[in-house]
mmCIF file of C-alpha atoms in Angstrom:
data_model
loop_
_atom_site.group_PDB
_atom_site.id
_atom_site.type_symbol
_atom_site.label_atom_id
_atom_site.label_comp_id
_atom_site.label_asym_id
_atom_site.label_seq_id
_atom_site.Cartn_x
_atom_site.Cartn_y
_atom_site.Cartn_z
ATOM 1 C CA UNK A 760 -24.860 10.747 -15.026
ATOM 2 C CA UNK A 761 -26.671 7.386 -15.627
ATOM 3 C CA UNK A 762 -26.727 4.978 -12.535
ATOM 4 C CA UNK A 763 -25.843 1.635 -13.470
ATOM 5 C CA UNK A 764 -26.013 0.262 -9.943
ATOM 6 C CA UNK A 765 -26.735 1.816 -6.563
ATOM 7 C CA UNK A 766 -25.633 0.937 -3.368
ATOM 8 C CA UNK A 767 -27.404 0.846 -0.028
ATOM 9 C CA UNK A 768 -25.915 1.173 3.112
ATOM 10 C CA UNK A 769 -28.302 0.353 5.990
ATOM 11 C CA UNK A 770 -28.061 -0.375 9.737
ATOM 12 C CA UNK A 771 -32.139 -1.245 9.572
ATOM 13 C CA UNK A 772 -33.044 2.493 11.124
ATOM 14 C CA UNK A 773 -36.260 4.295 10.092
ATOM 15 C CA UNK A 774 -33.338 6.866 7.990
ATOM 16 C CA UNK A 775 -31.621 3.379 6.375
ATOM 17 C CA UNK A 776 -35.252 2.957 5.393
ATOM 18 C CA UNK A 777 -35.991 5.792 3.626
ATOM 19 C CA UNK A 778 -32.437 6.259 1.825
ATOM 20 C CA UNK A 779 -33.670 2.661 0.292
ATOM 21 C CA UNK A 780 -36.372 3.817 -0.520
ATOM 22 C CA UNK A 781 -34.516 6.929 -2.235
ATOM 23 C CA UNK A 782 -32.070 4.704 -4.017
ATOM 24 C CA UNK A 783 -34.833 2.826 -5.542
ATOM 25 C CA UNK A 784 -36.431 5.686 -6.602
ATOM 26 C CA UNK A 785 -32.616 7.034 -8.408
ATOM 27 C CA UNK A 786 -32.334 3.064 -9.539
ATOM 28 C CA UNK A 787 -35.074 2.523 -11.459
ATOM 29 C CA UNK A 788 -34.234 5.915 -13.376
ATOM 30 C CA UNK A 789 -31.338 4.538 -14.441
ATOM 31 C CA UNK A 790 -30.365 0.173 -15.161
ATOM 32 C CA UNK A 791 -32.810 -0.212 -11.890
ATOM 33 C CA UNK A 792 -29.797 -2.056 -9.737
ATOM 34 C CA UNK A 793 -29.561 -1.919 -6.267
ATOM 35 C CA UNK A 794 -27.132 -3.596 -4.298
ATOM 36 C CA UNK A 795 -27.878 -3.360 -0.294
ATOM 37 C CA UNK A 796 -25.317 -3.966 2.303
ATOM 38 C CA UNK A 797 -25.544 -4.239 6.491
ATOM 39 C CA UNK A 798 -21.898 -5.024 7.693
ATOM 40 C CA UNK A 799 -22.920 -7.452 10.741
ATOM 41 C CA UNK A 800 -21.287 -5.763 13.801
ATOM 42 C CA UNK A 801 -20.654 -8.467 16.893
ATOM 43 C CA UNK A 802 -20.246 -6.553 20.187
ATOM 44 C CA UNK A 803 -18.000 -7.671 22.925
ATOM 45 C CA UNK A 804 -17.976 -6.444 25.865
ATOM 46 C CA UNK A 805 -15.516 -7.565 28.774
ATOM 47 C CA UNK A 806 -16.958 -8.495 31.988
ATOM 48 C CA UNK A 807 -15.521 -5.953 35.464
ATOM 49 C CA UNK A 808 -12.343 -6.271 36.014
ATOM 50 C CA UNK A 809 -11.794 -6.739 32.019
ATOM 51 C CA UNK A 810 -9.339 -9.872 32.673
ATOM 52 C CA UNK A 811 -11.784 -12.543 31.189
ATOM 53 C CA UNK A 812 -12.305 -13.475 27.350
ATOM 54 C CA UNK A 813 -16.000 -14.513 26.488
ATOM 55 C CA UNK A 814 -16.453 -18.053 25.968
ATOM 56 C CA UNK A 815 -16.443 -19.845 22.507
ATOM 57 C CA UNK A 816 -20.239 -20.324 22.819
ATOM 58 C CA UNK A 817 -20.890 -16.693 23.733
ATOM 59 C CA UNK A 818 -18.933 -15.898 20.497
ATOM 60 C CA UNK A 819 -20.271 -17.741 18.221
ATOM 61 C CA UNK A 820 -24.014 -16.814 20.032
ATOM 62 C CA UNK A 821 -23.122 -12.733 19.474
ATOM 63 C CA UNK A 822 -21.397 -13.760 16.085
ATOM 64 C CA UNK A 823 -25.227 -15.576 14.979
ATOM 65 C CA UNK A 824 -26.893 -12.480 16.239
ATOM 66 C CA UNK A 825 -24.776 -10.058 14.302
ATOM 67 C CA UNK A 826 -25.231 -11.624 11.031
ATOM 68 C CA UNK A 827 -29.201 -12.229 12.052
ATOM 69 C CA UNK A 828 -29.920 -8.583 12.698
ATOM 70 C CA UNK A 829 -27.658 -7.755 9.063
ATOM 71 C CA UNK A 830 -29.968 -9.720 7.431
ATOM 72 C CA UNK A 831 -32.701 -8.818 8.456
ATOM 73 C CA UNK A 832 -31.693 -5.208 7.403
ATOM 74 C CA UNK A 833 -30.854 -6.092 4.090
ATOM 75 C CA UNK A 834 -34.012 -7.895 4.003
ATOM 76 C CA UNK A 835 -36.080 -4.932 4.006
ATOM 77 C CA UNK A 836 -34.259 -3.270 1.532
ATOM 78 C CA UNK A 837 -34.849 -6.069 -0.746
ATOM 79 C CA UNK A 838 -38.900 -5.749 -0.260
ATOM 80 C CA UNK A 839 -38.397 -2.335 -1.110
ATOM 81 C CA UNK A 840 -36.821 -2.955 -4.407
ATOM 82 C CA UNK A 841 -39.045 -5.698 -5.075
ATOM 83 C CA UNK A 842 -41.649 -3.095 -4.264
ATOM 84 C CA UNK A 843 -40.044 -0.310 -6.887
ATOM 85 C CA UNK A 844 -39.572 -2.542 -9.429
ATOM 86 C CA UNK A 845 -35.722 -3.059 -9.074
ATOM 87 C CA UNK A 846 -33.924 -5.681 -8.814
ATOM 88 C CA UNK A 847 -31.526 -6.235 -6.121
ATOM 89 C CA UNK A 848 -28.113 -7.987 -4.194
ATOM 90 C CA UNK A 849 -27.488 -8.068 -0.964
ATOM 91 C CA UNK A 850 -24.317 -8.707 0.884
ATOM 92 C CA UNK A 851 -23.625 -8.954 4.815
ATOM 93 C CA UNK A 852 -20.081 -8.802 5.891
ATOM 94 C CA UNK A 853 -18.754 -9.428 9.259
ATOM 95 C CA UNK A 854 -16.795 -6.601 10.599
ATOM 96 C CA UNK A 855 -16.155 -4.100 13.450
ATOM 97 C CA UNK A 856 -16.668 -0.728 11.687
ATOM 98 C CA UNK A 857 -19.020 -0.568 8.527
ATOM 99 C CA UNK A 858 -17.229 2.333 6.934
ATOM 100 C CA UNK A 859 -14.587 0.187 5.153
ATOM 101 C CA UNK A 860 -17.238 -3.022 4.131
ATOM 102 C CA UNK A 861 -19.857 -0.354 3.151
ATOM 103 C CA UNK A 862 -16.893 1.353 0.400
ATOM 104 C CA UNK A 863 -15.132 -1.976 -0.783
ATOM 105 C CA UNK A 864 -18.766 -3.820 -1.496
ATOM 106 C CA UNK A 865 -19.664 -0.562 -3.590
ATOM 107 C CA UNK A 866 -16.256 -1.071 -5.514
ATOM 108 C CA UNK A 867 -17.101 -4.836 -5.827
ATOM 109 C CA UNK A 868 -20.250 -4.081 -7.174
ATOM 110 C CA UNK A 869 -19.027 -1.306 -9.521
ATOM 111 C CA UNK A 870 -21.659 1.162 -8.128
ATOM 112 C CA UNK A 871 -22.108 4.709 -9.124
ATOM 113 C CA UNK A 872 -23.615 5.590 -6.483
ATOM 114 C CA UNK A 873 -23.440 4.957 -2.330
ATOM 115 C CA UNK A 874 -26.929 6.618 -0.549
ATOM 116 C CA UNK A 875 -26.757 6.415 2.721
ATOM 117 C CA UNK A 876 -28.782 7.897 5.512
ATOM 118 C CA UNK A 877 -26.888 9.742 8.438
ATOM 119 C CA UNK A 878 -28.486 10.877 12.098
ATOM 120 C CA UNK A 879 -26.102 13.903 11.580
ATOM 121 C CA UNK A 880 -24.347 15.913 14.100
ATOM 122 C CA UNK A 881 -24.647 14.693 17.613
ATOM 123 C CA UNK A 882 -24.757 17.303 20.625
ATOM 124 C CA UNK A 883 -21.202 17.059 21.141
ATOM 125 C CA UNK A 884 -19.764 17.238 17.475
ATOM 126 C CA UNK A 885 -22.219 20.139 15.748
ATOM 127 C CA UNK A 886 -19.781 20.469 12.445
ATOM 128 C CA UNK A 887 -19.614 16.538 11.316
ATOM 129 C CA UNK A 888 -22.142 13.495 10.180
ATOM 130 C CA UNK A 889 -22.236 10.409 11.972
ATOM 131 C CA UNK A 890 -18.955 8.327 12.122
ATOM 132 C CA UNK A 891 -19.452 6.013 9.499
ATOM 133 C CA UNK A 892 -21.047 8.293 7.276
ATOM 134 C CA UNK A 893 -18.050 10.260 8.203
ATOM 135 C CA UNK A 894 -15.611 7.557 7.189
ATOM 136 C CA UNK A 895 -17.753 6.876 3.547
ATOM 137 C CA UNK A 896 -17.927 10.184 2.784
ATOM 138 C CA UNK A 897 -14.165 10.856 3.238
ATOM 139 C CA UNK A 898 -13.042 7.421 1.608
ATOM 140 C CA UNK A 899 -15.359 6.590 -1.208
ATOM 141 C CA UNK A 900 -14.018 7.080 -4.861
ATOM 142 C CA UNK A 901 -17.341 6.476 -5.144
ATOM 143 C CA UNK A 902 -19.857 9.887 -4.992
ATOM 144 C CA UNK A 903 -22.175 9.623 -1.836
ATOM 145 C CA UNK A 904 -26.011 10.552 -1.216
ATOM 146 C CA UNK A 905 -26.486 11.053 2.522
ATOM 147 C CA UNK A 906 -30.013 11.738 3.371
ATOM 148 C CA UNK A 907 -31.068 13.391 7.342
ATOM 149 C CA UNK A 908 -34.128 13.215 8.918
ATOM 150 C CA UNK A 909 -35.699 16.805 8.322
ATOM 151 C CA UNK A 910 -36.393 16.802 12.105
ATOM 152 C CA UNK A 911 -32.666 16.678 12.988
ATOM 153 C CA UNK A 912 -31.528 19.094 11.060
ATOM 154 C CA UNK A 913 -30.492 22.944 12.684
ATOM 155 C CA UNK A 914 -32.090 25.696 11.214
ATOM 156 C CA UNK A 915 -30.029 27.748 9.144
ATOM 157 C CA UNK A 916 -27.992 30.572 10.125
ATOM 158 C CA UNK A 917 -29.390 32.943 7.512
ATOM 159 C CA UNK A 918 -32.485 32.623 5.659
ATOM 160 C CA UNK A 919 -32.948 34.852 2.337
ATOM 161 C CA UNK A 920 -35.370 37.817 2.994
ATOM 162 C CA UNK A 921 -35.250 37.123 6.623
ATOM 163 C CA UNK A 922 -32.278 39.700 9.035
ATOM 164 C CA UNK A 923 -31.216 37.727 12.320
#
């Protein structure tokens, strides 16, 4: 399969990092595209007693910090294609779940491929990836790369040569 474009999901983690750094690597074998993506996520939360909305101001304030921290992410992933020699968009919707954003961007784009990283199975779900990764995974037309941190992952069940 050639790779015409890649995309890049990241949320600005160490593992966002290093699936970049991944997809540039699978870019630049291929058209060297890249095109990053950090869905801006505001967070609400309702004061005790849950009655009151937040005020205008402290909308628009969590709205500005949302798309602040997005960019930055997307940021880095530029420098890293800069770096590898690829070039690179970079788009940062405003939504409430990535998972949907990080799929219809890829279509936009008309990416082969969607690399990813994913913190993997938490301590109460040992069988599934993170949510989104989940969600991308499960959705995307589009095949998906999802890279784990080598520290998080379990140790297999059965190793050749080796009787448990």
């Amino acid at each position: 399969m050639f790779l015409e474009r890649v995309r890049i999901a990241t949320d600005g983690s160490d593992l966002a990092v290093r699936a970049a750094q991944m997809g540039a690597l699978l870019a630049r074998s291929g058209a060297g595209r890249m095109v990053a993506v950090s869905v801006a996520q505001p967070r609400f939360h309702l004061p005790d007693g849950g009655m009151a909305a937040p005020d205008s101001q402290a909308t628009q304030a969590e709205f500005a910090r949302a798309r602040h921290a997005a960019r930055a992410h997307v940021d880095t992933v530029l420098a890293i294609a800069r770096q590898g020699g690829v070039s690179c968009d970079a788009e940062t919707p405003l939504a409430s779940a990535p998972g949907p954003d990080i799929i219809r961007v890829a279509e936009e784009h008309d990416c082969d491929l969607i690399v990813m990283g994913t913190h993997g199975p938490n301590d109460a779900n040992h069988l599934f990836v993170g949510s989104v990764a989940q969600y991308v995974l499960a959705n995307s037309p589009i095949p998906v790369l999802l890279l784990r941190d080598p520290r998080e992952a379990s140790q297999p069940d059965f190793i050749e040569g080796v009787a448990s």
